[in-house]
PDB file of C-alpha atoms in Angstrom:
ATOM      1  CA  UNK A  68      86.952  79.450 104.171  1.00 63.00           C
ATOM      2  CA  UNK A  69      86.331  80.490 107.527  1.00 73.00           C
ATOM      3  CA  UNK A  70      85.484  84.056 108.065  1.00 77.00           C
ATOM      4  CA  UNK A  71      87.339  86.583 110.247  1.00 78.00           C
ATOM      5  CA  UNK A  72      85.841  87.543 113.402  1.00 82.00           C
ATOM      6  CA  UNK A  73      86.377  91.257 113.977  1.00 81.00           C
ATOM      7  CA  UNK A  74      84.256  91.866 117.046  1.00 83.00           C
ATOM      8  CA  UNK A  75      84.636  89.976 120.830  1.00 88.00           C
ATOM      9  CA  UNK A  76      81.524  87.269 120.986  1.00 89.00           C
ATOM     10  CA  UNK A  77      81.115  87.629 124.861  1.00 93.00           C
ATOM     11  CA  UNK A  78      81.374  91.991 125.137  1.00 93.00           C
ATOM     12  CA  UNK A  79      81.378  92.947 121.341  1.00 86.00           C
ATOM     13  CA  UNK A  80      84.603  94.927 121.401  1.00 86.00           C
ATOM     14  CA  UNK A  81      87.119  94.910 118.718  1.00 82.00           C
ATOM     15  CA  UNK A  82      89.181  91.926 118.476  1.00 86.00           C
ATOM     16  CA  UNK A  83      93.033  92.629 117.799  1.00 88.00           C
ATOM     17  CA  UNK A  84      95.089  90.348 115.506  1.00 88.00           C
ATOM     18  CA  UNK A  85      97.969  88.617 117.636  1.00 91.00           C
ATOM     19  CA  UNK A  86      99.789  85.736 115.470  1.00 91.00           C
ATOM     20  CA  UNK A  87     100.384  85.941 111.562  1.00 90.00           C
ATOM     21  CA  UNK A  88     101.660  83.183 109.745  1.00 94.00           C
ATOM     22  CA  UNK A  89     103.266  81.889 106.382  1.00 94.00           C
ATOM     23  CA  UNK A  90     102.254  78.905 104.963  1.00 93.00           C
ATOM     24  CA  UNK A  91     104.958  78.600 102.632  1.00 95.00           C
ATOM     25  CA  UNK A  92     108.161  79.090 104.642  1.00 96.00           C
ATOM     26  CA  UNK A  93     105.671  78.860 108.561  1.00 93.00           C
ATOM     27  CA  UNK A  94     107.395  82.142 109.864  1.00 96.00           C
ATOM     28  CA  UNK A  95     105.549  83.400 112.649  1.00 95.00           C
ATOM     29  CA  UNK A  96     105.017  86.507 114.085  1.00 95.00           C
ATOM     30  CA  UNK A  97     103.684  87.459 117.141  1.00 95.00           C
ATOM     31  CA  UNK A  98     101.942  91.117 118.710  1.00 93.00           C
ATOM     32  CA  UNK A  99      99.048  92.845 118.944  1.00 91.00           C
ATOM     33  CA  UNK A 100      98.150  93.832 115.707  1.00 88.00           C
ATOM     34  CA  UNK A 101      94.578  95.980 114.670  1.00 83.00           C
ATOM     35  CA  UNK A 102      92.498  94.720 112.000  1.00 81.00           C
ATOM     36  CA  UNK A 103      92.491  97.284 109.038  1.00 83.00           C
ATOM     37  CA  UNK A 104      89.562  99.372 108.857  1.00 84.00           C
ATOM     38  CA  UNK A 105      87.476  98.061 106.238  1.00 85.00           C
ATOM     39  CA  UNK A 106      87.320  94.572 108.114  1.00 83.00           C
ATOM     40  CA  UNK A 107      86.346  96.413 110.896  1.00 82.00           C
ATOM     41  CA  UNK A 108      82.868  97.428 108.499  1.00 86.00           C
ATOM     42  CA  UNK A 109      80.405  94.921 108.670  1.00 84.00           C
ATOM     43  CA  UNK A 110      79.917  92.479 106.462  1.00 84.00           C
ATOM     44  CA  UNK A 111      76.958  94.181 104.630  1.00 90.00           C
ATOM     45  CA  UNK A 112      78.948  97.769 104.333  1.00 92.00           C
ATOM     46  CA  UNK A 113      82.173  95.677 103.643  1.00 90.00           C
ATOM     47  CA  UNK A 114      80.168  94.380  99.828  1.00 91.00           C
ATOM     48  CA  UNK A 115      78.386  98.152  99.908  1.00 94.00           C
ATOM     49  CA  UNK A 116      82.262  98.970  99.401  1.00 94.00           C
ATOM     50  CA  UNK A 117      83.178  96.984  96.832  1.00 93.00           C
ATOM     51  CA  UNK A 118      79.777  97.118  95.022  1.00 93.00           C
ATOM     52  CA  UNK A 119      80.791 100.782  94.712  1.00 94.00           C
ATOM     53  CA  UNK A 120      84.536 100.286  93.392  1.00 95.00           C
ATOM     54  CA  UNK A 121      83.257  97.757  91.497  1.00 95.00           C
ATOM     55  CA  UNK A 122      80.895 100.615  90.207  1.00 94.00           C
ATOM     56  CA  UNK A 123      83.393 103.147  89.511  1.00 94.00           C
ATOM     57  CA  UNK A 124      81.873 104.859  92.125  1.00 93.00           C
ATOM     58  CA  UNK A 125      78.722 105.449  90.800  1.00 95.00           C
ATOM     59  CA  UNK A 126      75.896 105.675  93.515  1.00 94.00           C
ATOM     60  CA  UNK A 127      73.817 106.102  90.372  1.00 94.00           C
ATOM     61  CA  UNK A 128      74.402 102.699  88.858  1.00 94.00           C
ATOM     62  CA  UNK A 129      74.262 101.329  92.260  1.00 94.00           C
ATOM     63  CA  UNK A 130      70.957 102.149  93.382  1.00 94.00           C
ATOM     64  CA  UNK A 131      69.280 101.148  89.726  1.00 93.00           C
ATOM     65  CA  UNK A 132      70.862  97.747  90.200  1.00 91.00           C
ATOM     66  CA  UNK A 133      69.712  97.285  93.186  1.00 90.00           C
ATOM     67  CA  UNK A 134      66.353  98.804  92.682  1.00 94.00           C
ATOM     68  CA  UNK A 135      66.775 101.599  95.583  1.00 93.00           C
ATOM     69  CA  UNK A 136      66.852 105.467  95.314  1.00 95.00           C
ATOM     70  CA  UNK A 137      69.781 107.840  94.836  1.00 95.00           C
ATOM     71  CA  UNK A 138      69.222 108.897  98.426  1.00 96.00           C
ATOM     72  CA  UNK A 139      68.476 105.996 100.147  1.00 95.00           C
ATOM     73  CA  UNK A 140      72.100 104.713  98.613  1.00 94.00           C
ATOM     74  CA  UNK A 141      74.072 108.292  99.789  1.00 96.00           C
ATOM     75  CA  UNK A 142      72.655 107.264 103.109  1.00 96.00           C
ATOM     76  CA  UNK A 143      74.151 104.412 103.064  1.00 95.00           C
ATOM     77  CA  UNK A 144      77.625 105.500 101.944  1.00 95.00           C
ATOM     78  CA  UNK A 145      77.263 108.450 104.594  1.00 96.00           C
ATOM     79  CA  UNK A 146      76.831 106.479 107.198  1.00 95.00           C
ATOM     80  CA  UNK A 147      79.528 104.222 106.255  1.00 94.00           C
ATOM     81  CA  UNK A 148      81.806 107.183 105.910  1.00 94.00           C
ATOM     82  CA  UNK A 149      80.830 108.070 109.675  1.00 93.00           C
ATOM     83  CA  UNK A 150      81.767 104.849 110.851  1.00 88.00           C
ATOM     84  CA  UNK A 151      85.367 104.848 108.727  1.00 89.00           C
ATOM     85  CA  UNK A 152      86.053 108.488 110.550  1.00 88.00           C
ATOM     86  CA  UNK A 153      85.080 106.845 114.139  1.00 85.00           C
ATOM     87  CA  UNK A 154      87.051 104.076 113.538  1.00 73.00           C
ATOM     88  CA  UNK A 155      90.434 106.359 112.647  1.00 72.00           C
ATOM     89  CA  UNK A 156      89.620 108.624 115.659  1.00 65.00           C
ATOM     90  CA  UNK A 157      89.341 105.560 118.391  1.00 59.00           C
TER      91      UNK A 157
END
């Protein structure tokens, strides 16, 4: 499967969502839409995210499994809260 652009190739901005479709019944619906927030994450921060559900939200488990330390890994979840806040204020 092909996957999602979120940002504009030629100036980098966010790219808005403006046709949805059904495959079963091919309704169509058409607007500017904005991409929910966790697409808007890159793809890296995006599997950070679900490494960390997938960890019952252990930054602990995390960072043994992937061989990095406690604070390099709350970094990392930090800064991808930061970018979640900027994204809801913009």
């Amino acid at each position: 499967m092909k996957k999602l652009p979120v940002f504009c190739p030629s100036c980098e901005s966010n790219l808005l969502v403006s046709e949805l479709s059904c495959s079963s019944c091919d309704t169509v619906i058409s607007g500017k839409f904005d991409l929910p927030q966790r697409l808007q994450l890159s793809a890296e921060d995006q599997e950070f995210v679900l490494q960390f559900v997938l960890n019952s939200g252990s930054l602990k488990k995390m960072a043994i499994q992937m061989n990095i330390s406690y604070p390099t890994m709350r970094n990392k979840l930090d800064d991808i809260i930061t970018s979640l806040q900027a994204n809801s204020n913009s």
